[in-house]
Short mmCIF file of C-alpha atoms and ligand atoms in Angstrom, two decimals:
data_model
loop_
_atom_site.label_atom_id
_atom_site.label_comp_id
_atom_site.label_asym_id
_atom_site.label_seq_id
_atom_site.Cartn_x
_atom_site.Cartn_y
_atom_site.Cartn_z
CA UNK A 1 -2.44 -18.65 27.32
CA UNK A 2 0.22 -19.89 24.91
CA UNK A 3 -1.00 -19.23 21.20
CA UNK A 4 -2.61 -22.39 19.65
CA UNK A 5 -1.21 -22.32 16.77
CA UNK A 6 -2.77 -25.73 15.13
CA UNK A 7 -5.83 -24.41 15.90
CA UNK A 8 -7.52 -27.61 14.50
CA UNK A 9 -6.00 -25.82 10.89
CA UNK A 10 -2.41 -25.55 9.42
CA UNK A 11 -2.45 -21.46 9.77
CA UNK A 12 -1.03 -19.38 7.15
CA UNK A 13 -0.51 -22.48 4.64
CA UNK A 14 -3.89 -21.71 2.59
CA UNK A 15 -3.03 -17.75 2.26
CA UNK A 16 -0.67 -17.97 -0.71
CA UNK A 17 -3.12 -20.18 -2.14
CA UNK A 18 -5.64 -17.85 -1.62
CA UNK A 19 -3.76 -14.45 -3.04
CA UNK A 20 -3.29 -16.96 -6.24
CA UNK A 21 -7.04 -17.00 -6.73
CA UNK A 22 -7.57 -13.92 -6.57
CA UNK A 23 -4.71 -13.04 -8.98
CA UNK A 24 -7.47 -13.61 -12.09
CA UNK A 25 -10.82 -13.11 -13.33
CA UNK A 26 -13.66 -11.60 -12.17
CA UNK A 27 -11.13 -10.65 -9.43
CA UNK A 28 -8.78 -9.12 -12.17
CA UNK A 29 -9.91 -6.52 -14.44
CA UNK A 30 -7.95 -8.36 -17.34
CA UNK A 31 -7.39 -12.08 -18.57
CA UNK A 32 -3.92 -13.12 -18.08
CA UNK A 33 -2.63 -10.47 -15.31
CA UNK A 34 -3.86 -8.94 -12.13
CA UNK A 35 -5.19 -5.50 -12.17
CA UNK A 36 -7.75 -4.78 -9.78
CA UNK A 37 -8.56 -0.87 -9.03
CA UNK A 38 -10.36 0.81 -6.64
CA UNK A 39 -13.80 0.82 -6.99
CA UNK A 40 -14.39 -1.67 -9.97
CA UNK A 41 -15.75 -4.70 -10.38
CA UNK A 42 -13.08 -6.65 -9.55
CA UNK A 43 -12.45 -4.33 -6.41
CA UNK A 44 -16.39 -5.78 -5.18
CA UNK A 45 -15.61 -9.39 -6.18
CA UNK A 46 -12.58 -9.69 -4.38
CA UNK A 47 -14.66 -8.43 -1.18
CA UNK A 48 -16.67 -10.51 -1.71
CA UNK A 49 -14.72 -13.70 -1.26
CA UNK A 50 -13.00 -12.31 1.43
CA UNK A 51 -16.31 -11.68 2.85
CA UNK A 52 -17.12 -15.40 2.64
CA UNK A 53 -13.36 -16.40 3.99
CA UNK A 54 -13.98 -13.53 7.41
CA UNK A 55 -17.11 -15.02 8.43
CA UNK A 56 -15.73 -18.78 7.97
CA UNK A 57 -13.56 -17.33 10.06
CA UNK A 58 -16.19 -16.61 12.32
CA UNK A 59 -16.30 -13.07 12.13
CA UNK A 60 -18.90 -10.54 11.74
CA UNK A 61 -18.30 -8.45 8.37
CA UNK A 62 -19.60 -4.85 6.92
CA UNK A 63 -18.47 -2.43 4.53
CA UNK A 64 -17.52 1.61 5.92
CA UNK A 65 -18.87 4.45 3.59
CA UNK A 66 -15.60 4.22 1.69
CA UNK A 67 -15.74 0.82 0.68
CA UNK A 68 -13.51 -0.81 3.46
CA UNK A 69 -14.31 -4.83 4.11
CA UNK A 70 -14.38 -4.51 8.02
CA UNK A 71 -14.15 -8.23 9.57
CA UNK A 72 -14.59 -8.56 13.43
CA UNK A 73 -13.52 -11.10 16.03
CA UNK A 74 -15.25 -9.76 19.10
CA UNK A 75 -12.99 -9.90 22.09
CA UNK A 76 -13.93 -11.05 25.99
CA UNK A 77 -16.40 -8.01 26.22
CA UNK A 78 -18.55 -6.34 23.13
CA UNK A 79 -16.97 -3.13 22.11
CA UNK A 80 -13.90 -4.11 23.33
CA UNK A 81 -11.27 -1.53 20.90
CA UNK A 82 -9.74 -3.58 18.79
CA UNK A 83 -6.25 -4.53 17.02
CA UNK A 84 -6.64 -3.84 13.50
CA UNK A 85 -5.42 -6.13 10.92
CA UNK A 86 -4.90 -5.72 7.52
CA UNK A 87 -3.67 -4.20 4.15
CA UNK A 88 -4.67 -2.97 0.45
CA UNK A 89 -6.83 -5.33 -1.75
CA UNK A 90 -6.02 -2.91 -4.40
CA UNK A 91 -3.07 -3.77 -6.83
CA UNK A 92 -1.11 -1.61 -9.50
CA UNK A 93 -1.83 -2.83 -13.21
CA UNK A 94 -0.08 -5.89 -14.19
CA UNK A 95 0.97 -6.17 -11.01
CA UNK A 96 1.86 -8.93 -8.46
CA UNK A 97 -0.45 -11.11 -6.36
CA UNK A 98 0.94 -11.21 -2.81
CA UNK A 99 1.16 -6.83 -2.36
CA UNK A 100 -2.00 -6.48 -0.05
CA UNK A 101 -3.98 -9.34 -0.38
CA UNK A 102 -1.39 -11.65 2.00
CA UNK A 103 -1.77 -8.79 4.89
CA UNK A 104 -5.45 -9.35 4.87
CA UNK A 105 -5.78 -13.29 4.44
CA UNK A 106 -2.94 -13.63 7.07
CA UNK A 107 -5.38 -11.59 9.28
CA UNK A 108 -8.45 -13.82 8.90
CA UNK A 109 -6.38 -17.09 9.07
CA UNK A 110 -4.80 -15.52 12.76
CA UNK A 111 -8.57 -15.04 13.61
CA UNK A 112 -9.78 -18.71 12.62
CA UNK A 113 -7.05 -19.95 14.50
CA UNK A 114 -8.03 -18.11 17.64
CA UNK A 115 -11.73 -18.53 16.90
CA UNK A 116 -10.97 -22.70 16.07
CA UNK A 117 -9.37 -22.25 19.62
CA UNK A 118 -12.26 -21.02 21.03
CA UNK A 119 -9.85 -18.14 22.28
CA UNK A 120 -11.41 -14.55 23.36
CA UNK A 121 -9.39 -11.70 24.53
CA UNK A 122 -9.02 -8.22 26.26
CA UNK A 123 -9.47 -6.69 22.80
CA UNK A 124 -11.47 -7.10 19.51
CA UNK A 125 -9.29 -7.95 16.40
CA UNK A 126 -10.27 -6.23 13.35
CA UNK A 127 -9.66 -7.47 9.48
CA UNK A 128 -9.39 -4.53 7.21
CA UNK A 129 -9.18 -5.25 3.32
CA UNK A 130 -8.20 -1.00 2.31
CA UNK A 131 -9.83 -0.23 -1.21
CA UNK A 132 -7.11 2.12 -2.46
CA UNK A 133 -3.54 2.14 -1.11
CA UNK A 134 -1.88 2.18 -4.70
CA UNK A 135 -3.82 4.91 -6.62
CA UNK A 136 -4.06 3.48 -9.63
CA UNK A 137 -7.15 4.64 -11.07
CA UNK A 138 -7.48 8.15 -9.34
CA UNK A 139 -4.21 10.53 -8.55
CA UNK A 140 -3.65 10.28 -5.37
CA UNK A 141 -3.80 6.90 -2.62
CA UNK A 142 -4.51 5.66 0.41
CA UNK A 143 -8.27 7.22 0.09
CA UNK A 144 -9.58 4.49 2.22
CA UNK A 145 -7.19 4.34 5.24
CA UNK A 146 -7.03 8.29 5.16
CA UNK A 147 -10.92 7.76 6.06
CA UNK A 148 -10.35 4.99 8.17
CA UNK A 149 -7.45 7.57 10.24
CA UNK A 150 -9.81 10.55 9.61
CA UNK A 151 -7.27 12.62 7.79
CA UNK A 152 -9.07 12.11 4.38
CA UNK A 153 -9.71 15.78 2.96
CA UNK A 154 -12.95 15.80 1.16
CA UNK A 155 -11.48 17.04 -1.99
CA UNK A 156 -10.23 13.77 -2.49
CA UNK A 157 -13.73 12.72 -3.45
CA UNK A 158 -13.45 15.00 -6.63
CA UNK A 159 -10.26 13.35 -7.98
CA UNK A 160 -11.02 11.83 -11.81
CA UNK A 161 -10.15 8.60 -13.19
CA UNK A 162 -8.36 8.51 -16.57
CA UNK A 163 -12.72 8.36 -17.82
CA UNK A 164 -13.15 11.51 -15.55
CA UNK A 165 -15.19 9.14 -13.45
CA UNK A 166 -14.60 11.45 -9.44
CA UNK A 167 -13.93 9.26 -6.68
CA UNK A 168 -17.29 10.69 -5.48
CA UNK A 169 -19.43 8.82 -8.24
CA UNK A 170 -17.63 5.79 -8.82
CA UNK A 171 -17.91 5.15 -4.52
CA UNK A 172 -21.25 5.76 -4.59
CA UNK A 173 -21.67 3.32 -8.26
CA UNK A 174 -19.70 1.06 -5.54
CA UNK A 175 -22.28 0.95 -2.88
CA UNK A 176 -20.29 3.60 -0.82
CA UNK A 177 -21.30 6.61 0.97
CA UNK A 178 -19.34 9.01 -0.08
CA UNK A 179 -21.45 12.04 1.49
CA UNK A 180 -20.93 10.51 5.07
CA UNK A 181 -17.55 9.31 4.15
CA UNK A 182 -16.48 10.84 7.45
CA UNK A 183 -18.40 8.01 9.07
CA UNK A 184 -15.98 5.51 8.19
CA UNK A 185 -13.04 7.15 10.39
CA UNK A 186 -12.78 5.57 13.92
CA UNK A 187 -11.95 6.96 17.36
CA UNK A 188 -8.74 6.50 18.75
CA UNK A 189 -9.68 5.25 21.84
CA UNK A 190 -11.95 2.57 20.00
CA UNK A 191 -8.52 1.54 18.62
CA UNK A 192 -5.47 -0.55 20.45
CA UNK A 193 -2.87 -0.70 17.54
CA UNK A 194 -2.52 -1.20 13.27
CA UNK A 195 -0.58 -4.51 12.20
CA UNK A 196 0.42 -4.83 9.21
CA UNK A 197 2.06 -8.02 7.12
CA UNK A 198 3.12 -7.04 3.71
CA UNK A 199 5.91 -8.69 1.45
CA UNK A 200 9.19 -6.69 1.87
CA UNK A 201 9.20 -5.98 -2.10
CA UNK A 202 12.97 -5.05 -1.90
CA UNK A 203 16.19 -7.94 -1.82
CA UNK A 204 17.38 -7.81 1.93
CA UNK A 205 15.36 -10.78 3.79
CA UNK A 206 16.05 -13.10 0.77
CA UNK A 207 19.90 -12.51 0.17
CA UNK A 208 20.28 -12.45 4.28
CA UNK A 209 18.25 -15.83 4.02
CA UNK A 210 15.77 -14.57 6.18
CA UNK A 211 12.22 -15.19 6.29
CA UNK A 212 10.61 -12.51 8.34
CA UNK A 213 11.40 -8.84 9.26
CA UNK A 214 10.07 -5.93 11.87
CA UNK A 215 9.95 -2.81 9.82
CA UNK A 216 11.60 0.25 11.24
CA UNK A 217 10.14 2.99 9.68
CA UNK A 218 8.28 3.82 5.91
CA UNK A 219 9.59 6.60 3.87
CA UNK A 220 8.68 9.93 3.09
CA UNK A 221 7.35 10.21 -0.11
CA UNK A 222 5.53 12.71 -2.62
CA UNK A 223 3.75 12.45 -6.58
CA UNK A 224 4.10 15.27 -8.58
CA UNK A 225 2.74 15.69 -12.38
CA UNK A 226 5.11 17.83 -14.45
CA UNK A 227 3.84 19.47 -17.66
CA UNK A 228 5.85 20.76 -20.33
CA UNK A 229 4.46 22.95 -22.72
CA UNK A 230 6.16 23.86 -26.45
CA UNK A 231 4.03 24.08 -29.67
CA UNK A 232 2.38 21.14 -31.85
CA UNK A 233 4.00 21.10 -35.60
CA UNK A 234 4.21 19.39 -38.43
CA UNK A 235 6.85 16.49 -37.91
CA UNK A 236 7.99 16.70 -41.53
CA UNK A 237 7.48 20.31 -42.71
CA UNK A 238 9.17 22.17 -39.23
CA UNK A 239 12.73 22.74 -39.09
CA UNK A 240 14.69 21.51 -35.88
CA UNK A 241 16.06 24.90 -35.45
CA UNK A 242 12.41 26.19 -35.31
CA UNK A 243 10.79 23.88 -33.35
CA UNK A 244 8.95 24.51 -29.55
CA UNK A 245 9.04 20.44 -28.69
CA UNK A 246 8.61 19.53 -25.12
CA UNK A 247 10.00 16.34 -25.96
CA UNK A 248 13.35 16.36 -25.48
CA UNK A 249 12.97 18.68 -22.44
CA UNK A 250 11.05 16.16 -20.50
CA UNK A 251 13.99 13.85 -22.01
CA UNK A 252 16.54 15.75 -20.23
CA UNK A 253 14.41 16.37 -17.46
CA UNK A 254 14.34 12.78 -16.29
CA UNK A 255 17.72 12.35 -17.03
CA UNK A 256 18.28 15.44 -14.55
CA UNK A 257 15.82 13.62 -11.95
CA UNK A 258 17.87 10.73 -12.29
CA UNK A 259 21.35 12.35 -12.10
CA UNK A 260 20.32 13.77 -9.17
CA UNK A 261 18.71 10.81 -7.23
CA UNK A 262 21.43 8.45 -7.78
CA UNK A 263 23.68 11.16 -5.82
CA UNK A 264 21.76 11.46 -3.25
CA UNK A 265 21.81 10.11 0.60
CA UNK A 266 19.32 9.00 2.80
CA UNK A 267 18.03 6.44 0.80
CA UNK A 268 17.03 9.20 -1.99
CA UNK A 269 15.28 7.25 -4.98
CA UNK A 270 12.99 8.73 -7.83
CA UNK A 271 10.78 7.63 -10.81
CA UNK A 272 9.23 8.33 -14.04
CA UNK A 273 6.39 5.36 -14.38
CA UNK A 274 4.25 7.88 -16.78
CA UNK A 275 4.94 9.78 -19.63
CA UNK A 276 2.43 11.01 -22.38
CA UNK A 277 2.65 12.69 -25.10
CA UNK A 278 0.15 15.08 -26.19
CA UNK A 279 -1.63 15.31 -29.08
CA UNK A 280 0.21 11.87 -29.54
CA UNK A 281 0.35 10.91 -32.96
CA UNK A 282 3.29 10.01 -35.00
CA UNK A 283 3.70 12.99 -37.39
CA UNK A 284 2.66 15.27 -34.60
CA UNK A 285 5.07 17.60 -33.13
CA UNK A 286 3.59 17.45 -29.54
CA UNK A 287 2.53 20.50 -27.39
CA UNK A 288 3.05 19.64 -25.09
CA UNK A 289 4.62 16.20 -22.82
CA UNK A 290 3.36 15.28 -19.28
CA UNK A 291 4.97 12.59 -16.63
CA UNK A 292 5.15 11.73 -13.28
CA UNK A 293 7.41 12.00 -10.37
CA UNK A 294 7.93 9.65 -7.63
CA UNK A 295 10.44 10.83 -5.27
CA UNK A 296 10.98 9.05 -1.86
CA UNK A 297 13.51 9.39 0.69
CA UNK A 298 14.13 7.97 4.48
CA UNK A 299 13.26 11.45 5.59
CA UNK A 300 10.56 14.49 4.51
CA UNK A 301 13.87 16.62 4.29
CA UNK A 302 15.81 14.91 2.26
CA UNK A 303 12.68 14.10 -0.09
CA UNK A 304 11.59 18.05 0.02
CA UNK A 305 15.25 19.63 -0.87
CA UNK A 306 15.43 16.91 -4.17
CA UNK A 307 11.93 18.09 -5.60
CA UNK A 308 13.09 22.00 -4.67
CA UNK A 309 16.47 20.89 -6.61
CA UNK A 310 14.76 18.60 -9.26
CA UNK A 311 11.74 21.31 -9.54
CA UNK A 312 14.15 24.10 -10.19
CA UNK A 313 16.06 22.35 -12.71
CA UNK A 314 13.08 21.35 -14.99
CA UNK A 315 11.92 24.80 -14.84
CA UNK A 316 15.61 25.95 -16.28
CA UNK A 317 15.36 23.25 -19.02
CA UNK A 318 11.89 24.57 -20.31
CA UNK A 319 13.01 27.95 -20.18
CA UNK A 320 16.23 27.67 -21.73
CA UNK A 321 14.56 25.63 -24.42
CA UNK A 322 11.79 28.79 -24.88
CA UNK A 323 8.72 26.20 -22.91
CA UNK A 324 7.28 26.10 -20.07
CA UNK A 325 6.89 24.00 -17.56
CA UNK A 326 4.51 23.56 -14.32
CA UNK A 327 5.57 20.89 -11.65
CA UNK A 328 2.32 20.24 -9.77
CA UNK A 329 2.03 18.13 -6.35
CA UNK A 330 -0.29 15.40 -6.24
CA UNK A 331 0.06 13.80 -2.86
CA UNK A 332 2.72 14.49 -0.02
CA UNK A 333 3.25 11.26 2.88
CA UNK A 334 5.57 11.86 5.94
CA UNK A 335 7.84 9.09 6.67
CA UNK A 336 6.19 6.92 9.08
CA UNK A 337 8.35 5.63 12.06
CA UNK A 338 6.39 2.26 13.89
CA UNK A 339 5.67 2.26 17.51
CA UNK A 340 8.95 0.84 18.99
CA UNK A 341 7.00 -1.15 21.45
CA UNK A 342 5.25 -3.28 19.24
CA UNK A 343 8.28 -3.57 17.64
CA UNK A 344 9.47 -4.96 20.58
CA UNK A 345 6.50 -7.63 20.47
CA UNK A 346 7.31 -8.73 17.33
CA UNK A 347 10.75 -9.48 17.80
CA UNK A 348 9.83 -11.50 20.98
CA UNK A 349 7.36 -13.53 18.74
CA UNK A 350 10.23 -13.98 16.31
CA UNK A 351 12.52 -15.71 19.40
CA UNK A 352 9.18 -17.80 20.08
CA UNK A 353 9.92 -19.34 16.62
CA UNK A 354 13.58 -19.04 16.69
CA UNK A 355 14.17 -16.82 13.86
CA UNK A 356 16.88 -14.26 13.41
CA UNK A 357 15.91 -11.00 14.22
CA UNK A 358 16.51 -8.04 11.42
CA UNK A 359 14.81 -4.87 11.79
CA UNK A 360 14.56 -2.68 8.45
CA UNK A 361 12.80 -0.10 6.15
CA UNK A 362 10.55 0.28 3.98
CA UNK A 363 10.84 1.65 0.98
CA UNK A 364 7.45 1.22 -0.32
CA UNK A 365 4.55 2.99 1.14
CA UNK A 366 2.08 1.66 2.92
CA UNK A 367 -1.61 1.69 4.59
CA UNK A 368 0.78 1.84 8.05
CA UNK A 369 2.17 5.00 7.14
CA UNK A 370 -1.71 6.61 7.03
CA UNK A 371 -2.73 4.46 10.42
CA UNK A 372 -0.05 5.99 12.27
CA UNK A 373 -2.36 9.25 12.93
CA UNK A 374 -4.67 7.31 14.07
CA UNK A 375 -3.31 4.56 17.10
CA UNK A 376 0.45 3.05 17.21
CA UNK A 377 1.61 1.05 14.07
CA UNK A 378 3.85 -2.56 13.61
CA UNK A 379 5.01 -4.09 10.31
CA UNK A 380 6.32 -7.54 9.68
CA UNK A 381 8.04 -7.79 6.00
CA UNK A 382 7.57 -11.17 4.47
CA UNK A 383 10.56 -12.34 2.11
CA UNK A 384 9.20 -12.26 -1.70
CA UNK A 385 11.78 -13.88 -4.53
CA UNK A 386 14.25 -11.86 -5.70
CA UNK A 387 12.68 -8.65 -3.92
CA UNK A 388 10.35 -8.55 -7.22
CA UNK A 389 7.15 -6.19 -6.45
CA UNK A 390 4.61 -4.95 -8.44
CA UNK A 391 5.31 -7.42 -11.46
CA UNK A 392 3.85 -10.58 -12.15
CA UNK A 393 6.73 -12.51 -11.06
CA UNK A 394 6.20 -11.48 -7.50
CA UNK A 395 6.47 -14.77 -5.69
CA UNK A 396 6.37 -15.88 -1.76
CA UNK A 397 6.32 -19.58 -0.58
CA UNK A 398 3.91 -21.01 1.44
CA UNK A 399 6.14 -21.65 4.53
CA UNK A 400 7.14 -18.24 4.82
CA UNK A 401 3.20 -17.23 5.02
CA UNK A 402 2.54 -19.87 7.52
CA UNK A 403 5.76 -18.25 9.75
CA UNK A 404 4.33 -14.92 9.33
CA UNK A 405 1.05 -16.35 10.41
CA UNK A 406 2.40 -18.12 13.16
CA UNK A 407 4.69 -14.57 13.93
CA UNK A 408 1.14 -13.18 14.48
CA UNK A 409 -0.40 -14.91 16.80
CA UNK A 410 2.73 -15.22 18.96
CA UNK A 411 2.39 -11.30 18.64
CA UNK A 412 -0.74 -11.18 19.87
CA UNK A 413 -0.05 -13.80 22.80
CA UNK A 414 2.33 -11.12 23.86
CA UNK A 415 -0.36 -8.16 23.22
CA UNK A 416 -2.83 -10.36 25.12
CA UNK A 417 0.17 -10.17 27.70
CA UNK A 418 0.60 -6.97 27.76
CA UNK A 419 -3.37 -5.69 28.24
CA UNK A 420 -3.96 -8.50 30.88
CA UNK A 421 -0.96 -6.95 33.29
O1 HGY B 1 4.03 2.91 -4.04
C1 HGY B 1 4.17 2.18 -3.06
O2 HGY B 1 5.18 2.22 -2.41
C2 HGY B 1 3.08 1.25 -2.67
O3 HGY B 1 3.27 0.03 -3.30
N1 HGY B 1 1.79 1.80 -2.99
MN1 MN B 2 2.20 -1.77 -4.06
MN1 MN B 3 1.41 -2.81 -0.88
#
């Protein structure tokens, strides 16, 4: 049957509308800009209003031990395993509205459509709102879909906020479970397949004039903390020529990290978004200087032999400078190739609405990349203005969410297809 795709309801056209209202208060942490991390209250508001818009939808709705929002559209027979929808509710601070939130409101508008319809299928479709893909409040990410997968390693529950709050205590603050967090993960065979719809947060689908995308693959990537130890002084009684200041070593070591990423291949890229200080005080020569590493290539090896390379080369710096220095890893992701098959689905939903094909990467990391151990994975990029992510200015239009919502359900036409043969 032919996806409805009035479904009584203009899909898609209410989701941008949606992401905008939860861009504020009490579903920001802060007046004036969106910042909602894991765990806080603006984390639990946020489910709850999507709670309220997944059983409008005519789904039921629970929360996992780790504080996923699970939405579910039963298919032709209970239990059926299910498609899972969805994406982050998390954001990064100050950041944009439209990175997560669109994946998981596109979900529940696809199901109201096909609930309006009165459709059922051969399989269940899940709505997944993920708690923590971004890690910004504890070190490492994608806590909630590792549990989800089943790949989350316990230790993970021990990781501090910048309070020392542990994942561990805030979860359970949160009304998780973090002692049966391994509850949360689900069996593969209870699973058909992971969609994901995500803005493409990079410049290709808007200068190509394209609205949609199938994503390829998601890159390797890894977060490392590098610490650079000297000696705290006086600013105005030590001498340069007697000084142990980490300061300009991290300087040049992020210079060096830059060098070396903008030579690189294989779509090598690397970042500094933290940098402290320590003690931190004006007239303080500091002891030491800490900041972080994002390094991401298309490939683990090409990703591995530039934090070898950029590792080696900070540790040269600090010692020619009479420091030390300790480059620690935080979190490690595999590139994440998506299940050419679905890919395959996608584009054919793309001809439904005659629109270009263009298959490409992604850049960013995603839930997908963490789903993959657990059932086959598909990603459709959504053109955002001027490729701007993880900034207030991050912008989509409300056509291009109702295409991607219409892209959906033509996909799942075709997976309906596919399980009925
Ligand atoms: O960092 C990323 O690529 C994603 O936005 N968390
Ligand atoms: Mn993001
Ligand atoms: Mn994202």
């Amino acid at each position: 049957m032919e996806a409805d795709v009035t479904g009584g309801f203009e899909i898609g056209a209410r989701a941008k509308t949606r992401c905008d209202a939860l861009g504020a208060p009490p579903y920001s942490e802060a007046e004036g800009q969106l910042t909602r991390r894991f765990l806080t209250a603006a984390h639990g508001a946020a489910l709850d209003a999507l709670t309220r818009w997944m059983l409008e939808a005519g789904m039921s709705v629970r929360r996992d031990a780790a504080a996923n929002l699970i939405g579910r559209y039963e298919g032709e027979t209970p239990g059926a395993k299910a498609l899972i929808i969805g994406s982050h509710i998390d954001s990064v601070r100050n950041g944009g509205r439209y990175d997560g939130p669109l994946g998981i409101v596109l979900g529940v508008d696809v199901v109201e459509a096909l609930s309006r319809a009165g459709r059922r299928l051969p399989f269940a479709i899940e709505v997944v709102a993920f708690g923590d893909e971004e890690g910004s409040r504890f070190p490492a990410s994608m806590s909630c879909s590792r549990a989800i997968a089943g790949t989350l390693d316990a230790s993970a529950l021990d990781m501090k906020d910048a309070e020392g709050v542990s994942v561990a205590e805030a979860l359970a603050a949160f009304g998780g479970d973090p002692a049966n967090i391994a509850s949360a993960a689900r069996k593969r065979e209870d699973v058909l397949a992971f969609l994901e719809a995500h803005i493409e947060q990079g410049p290709v689908l808007e200068a190509e004039g394209l609205a949609l995308g199938v994503v390829t693959a998601i890159a390797a990537q890894k977060r490392l903390m590098v610490r650079i130890e000297g000696t705290a002084g006086h600013a105005g009684t030590t001498p340069m020529n007697l000084r142990k200041d980490p300061g300009p070593a991290a300087a040049e070591a992020m210079l060096t990290l830059e060098r070396i990423c903008r030579a690189g291949t294989d779509g090598l890229v690397g970042t500094v978004g933290r940098m402290t200080a320590l003690p931190g005080a004006f007239n303080v020569i500091p002891g030491a200087v800490e900041f972080s590493m994002d390094i991401r290539a298309e490939t683990s090896a090409t990703r591995d032999e530039a934090v070898l390379t950029i590792g080696a080369e900070i540790h040269a710096i600090a010692a020619k400078r009479g420091l030390s220095a300790t480059v620690t890893l935080m979190q490690a992701l595999a590139e994440s190739p998506c299940d050419p098959s679905l890919m395959n689905l996608l584009e054919q939903a793309l001809r439904d609405l005659d629109l270009p094909l263009r298959r490409l990467p992604s850049g960013a990391g995603h839930d997908a990349m963490v789903m993959a151990d657990l059932c086959p994975t598909a990603m459709l990029f959504i053109r955002c203005e001027g490729g701007i992510s993880h900034n207030p200015a991050e912008a989509v239009t409300e056509a291009d969410c109702a295409l991607a919502a219409q892209a959906m359900l033509h996909f799942i036409d075709k997976l309906e297809r596919r399980e009925r043969a």
